[in-house]
């Protein structure tokens, strides 16, 4: 995680395991958005009532998380 990513996880009480689930789901499904200028990815996963979102990039060492957030709303029309 970047410093900002770790701070967001701490502030929003998002577990590392929840972030890992988002990244695994995005990798398995191929469903994620790509920012045109930065090349960073945005992915979400709704394992239960809460939807988790992660903004990240792939590096040679793995994934670098830049931001995370979650919400309990269900978005109609699906997720990326």
GROMACS .gro file of N, CA and C in nm, residues 10-71:
model
  186
   10UNK      N    1  -0.711   0.211   0.721
   10UNK     CA    2  -0.719   0.228   0.866
   10UNK      C    3  -0.840   0.313   0.904
   11UNK      N    4  -0.855   0.427   0.839
   11UNK     CA    5  -0.964   0.519   0.871
   11UNK      C    6  -1.101   0.457   0.846
   12UNK      N    7  -1.111   0.380   0.738
   12UNK     CA    8  -1.240   0.323   0.699
   12UNK      C    9  -1.260   0.181   0.750
   13UNK      N   10  -1.163   0.134   0.828
   13UNK     CA   11  -1.169   0.001   0.891
   13UNK      C   12  -1.189  -0.109   0.786
   14UNK      N   13  -1.110  -0.100   0.680
   14UNK     CA   14  -1.114  -0.202   0.574
   14UNK      C   15  -0.997  -0.296   0.597
   15UNK      N   16  -1.027  -0.424   0.604
   15UNK     CA   17  -0.925  -0.525   0.631
   15UNK      C   18  -0.842  -0.556   0.507
   16UNK      N   19  -0.718  -0.595   0.531
   16UNK     CA   20  -0.630  -0.637   0.421
   16UNK      C   21  -0.694  -0.753   0.345
   17UNK      N   22  -0.758  -0.843   0.417
   17UNK     CA   23  -0.822  -0.958   0.352
   17UNK      C   24  -0.935  -0.914   0.259
   18UNK      N   25  -1.006  -0.806   0.292
   18UNK     CA   26  -1.111  -0.755   0.204
   18UNK      C   27  -1.051  -0.698   0.076
   19UNK      N   28  -0.940  -0.627   0.088
   19UNK     CA   29  -0.871  -0.572  -0.029
   19UNK      C   30  -0.820  -0.687  -0.117
   20UNK      N   31  -0.766  -0.789  -0.054
   20UNK     CA   32  -0.717  -0.906  -0.129
   20UNK      C   33  -0.829  -0.973  -0.207
   21UNK      N   34  -0.948  -0.980  -0.148
   21UNK     CA   35  -1.063  -1.040  -0.217
   21UNK      C   36  -1.100  -0.960  -0.342
   22UNK      N   37  -1.095  -0.827  -0.331
   22UNK     CA   38  -1.124  -0.743  -0.447
   22UNK      C   39  -1.022  -0.770  -0.557
   23UNK      N   40  -0.894  -0.771  -0.522
   23UNK     CA   41  -0.789  -0.792  -0.621
   23UNK      C   42  -0.798  -0.930  -0.684
   24UNK      N   43  -0.825  -1.031  -0.605
   24UNK     CA   44  -0.839  -1.167  -0.659
   24UNK      C   45  -0.958  -1.178  -0.754
   25UNK      N   46  -1.070  -1.116  -0.715
   25UNK     CA   47  -1.189  -1.119  -0.800
   25UNK      C   48  -1.163  -1.046  -0.931
   26UNK      N   49  -1.096  -0.930  -0.924
   26UNK     CA   50  -1.066  -0.854  -1.046
   26UNK      C   51  -0.973  -0.934  -1.137
   27UNK      N   52  -0.874  -0.999  -1.079
   27UNK     CA   53  -0.781  -1.079  -1.158
   27UNK      C   54  -0.851  -1.199  -1.222
   28UNK      N   55  -0.937  -1.263  -1.146
   28UNK     CA   56  -1.007  -1.382  -1.195
   28UNK      C   57  -1.111  -1.347  -1.303
   29UNK      N   58  -1.184  -1.239  -1.281
   29UNK     CA   59  -1.293  -1.203  -1.372
   29UNK      C   60  -1.248  -1.112  -1.486
   30UNK      N   61  -1.138  -1.041  -1.465
   30UNK     CA   62  -1.095  -0.943  -1.565
   30UNK      C   63  -1.177  -0.816  -1.563
   31UNK      N   64  -1.265  -0.803  -1.464
   31UNK     CA   65  -1.353  -0.686  -1.456
   31UNK      C   66  -1.290  -0.579  -1.369
   32UNK      N   67  -1.245  -0.474  -1.434
   32UNK     CA   68  -1.191  -0.357  -1.367
   32UNK      C   69  -1.188  -0.243  -1.468
   33UNK      N   70  -1.181  -0.123  -1.416
   33UNK     CA   71  -1.170  -0.005  -1.500
   33UNK      C   72  -1.024   0.038  -1.502
   34UNK      N   73  -0.982   0.103  -1.611
   34UNK     CA   74  -0.845   0.152  -1.622
   34UNK      C   75  -0.849   0.302  -1.646
   35UNK      N   76  -0.775   0.376  -1.565
   35UNK     CA   77  -0.765   0.521  -1.582
   35UNK      C   78  -0.676   0.549  -1.702
   36UNK      N   79  -0.725   0.625  -1.796
   36UNK     CA   80  -0.654   0.650  -1.921
   36UNK      C   81  -0.521   0.720  -1.907
   37UNK      N   82  -0.508   0.809  -1.811
   37UNK     CA   83  -0.383   0.884  -1.795
   37UNK      C   84  -0.282   0.813  -1.706
   38UNK      N   85  -0.328   0.756  -1.596
   38UNK     CA   86  -0.235   0.696  -1.500
   38UNK      C   87  -0.214   0.547  -1.522
   39UNK      N   88  -0.310   0.481  -1.588
   39UNK     CA   89  -0.302   0.337  -1.605
   39UNK      C   90  -0.338   0.258  -1.481
   40UNK      N   91  -0.381   0.328  -1.376
   40UNK     CA   92  -0.422   0.260  -1.253
   40UNK      C   93  -0.558   0.194  -1.273
   41UNK      N   94  -0.580   0.090  -1.195
   41UNK     CA   95  -0.704   0.013  -1.203
   41UNK      C   96  -0.800   0.050  -1.091
   42UNK      N   97  -0.928   0.030  -1.117
   42UNK     CA   98  -1.033   0.045  -1.017
   42UNK      C   99  -1.119  -0.080  -1.025
   43UNK      N  100  -1.130  -0.148  -0.914
   43UNK     CA  101  -1.209  -0.271  -0.911
   43UNK      C  102  -1.296  -0.273  -0.787
   44UNK      N  103  -1.404  -0.349  -0.794
   44UNK     CA  104  -1.495  -0.363  -0.680
   44UNK      C  105  -1.535  -0.508  -0.664
   45UNK      N  106  -1.581  -0.537  -0.544
   45UNK     CA  107  -1.629  -0.672  -0.513
   45UNK      C  108  -1.730  -0.660  -0.401
   46UNK      N  109  -1.841  -0.730  -0.416
   46UNK     CA  110  -1.948  -0.730  -0.315
   46UNK      C  111  -1.968  -0.872  -0.264
   47UNK      N  112  -1.889  -0.914  -0.165
   47UNK     CA  113  -1.901  -1.051  -0.115
   47UNK      C  114  -2.026  -1.073  -0.030
   48UNK      N  115  -2.083  -0.966   0.024
   48UNK     CA  116  -2.203  -0.978   0.108
   48UNK      C  117  -2.281  -0.848   0.095
   49UNK      N  118  -2.301  -0.780   0.204
   49UNK     CA  119  -2.379  -0.657   0.206
   49UNK      C  120  -2.295  -0.535   0.165
   50UNK      N  121  -2.167  -0.542   0.188
   50UNK     CA  122  -2.077  -0.428   0.164
   50UNK      C  123  -2.005  -0.444   0.031
   51UNK      N  124  -1.998  -0.336  -0.048
   51UNK     CA  125  -1.917  -0.333  -0.169
   51UNK      C  126  -1.786  -0.265  -0.137
   52UNK      N  127  -1.676  -0.332  -0.170
   52UNK     CA  128  -1.543  -0.278  -0.148
   52UNK      C  129  -1.486  -0.232  -0.282
   53UNK      N  130  -1.420  -0.117  -0.282
   53UNK     CA  131  -1.357  -0.060  -0.400
   53UNK      C  132  -1.209  -0.042  -0.373
   54UNK      N  133  -1.126  -0.071  -0.472
   54UNK     CA  134  -0.982  -0.056  -0.457
   54UNK      C  135  -0.926   0.010  -0.583
   55UNK      N  136  -0.848   0.115  -0.563
   55UNK     CA  137  -0.774   0.179  -0.672
   55UNK      C  138  -0.629   0.133  -0.656
   56UNK      N  139  -0.574   0.073  -0.760
   56UNK     CA  140  -0.443   0.009  -0.747
   56UNK      C  141  -0.369   0.007  -0.879
   57UNK      N  142  -0.244  -0.033  -0.873
   57UNK     CA  143  -0.166  -0.057  -0.994
   57UNK      C  144  -0.085  -0.184  -0.973
   58UNK      N  145  -0.050  -0.248  -1.084
   58UNK     CA  146   0.034  -0.367  -1.077
   58UNK      C  147   0.180  -0.323  -1.088
   59UNK      N  148   0.263  -0.385  -1.005
   59UNK     CA  149   0.406  -0.359  -1.008
   59UNK      C  150   0.477  -0.493  -1.023
   60UNK      N  151   0.608  -0.489  -1.037
   60UNK     CA  152   0.685  -0.613  -1.046
   60UNK      C  153   0.673  -0.696  -0.919
   61UNK      N  154   0.648  -0.631  -0.806
   61UNK     CA  155   0.636  -0.700  -0.678
   61UNK      C  156   0.494  -0.745  -0.646
   62UNK      N  157   0.395  -0.703  -0.724
   62UNK     CA  158   0.256  -0.739  -0.696
   62UNK      C  159   0.164  -0.620  -0.721
   63UNK      N  160   0.080  -0.590  -0.623
   63UNK     CA  161  -0.016  -0.481  -0.635
   63UNK      C  162   0.020  -0.368  -0.539
   64UNK      N  163   0.003  -0.246  -0.585
   64UNK     CA  164   0.024  -0.128  -0.502
   64UNK      C  165  -0.110  -0.058  -0.488
   65UNK      N  166  -0.166  -0.059  -0.368
   65UNK     CA  167  -0.298  -0.002  -0.341
   65UNK      C  168  -0.283   0.146  -0.312
   66UNK      N  169  -0.360   0.229  -0.386
   66UNK     CA  170  -0.355   0.374  -0.370
   66UNK      C  171  -0.473   0.426  -0.287
   67UNK      N  172  -0.587   0.358  -0.292
   67UNK     CA  173  -0.704   0.404  -0.218
   67UNK      C  174  -0.803   0.289  -0.204
   68UNK      N  175  -0.881   0.295  -0.099
   68UNK     CA  176  -0.988   0.197  -0.077
   68UNK      C  177  -1.107   0.267  -0.015
   69UNK      N  178  -1.225   0.215  -0.040
   69UNK     CA  179  -1.345   0.263   0.026
   69UNK      C  180  -1.451   0.155   0.014
   70UNK      N  181  -1.559   0.172   0.086
   70UNK     CA  182  -1.667   0.075   0.082
   70UNK      C  183  -1.799   0.146   0.107
   71UNK      N  184  -1.906   0.078   0.069
   71UNK     CA  185  -2.041   0.130   0.094
   71UNK      C  186  -2.138   0.014   0.098
   0.00000   0.00000   0.00000
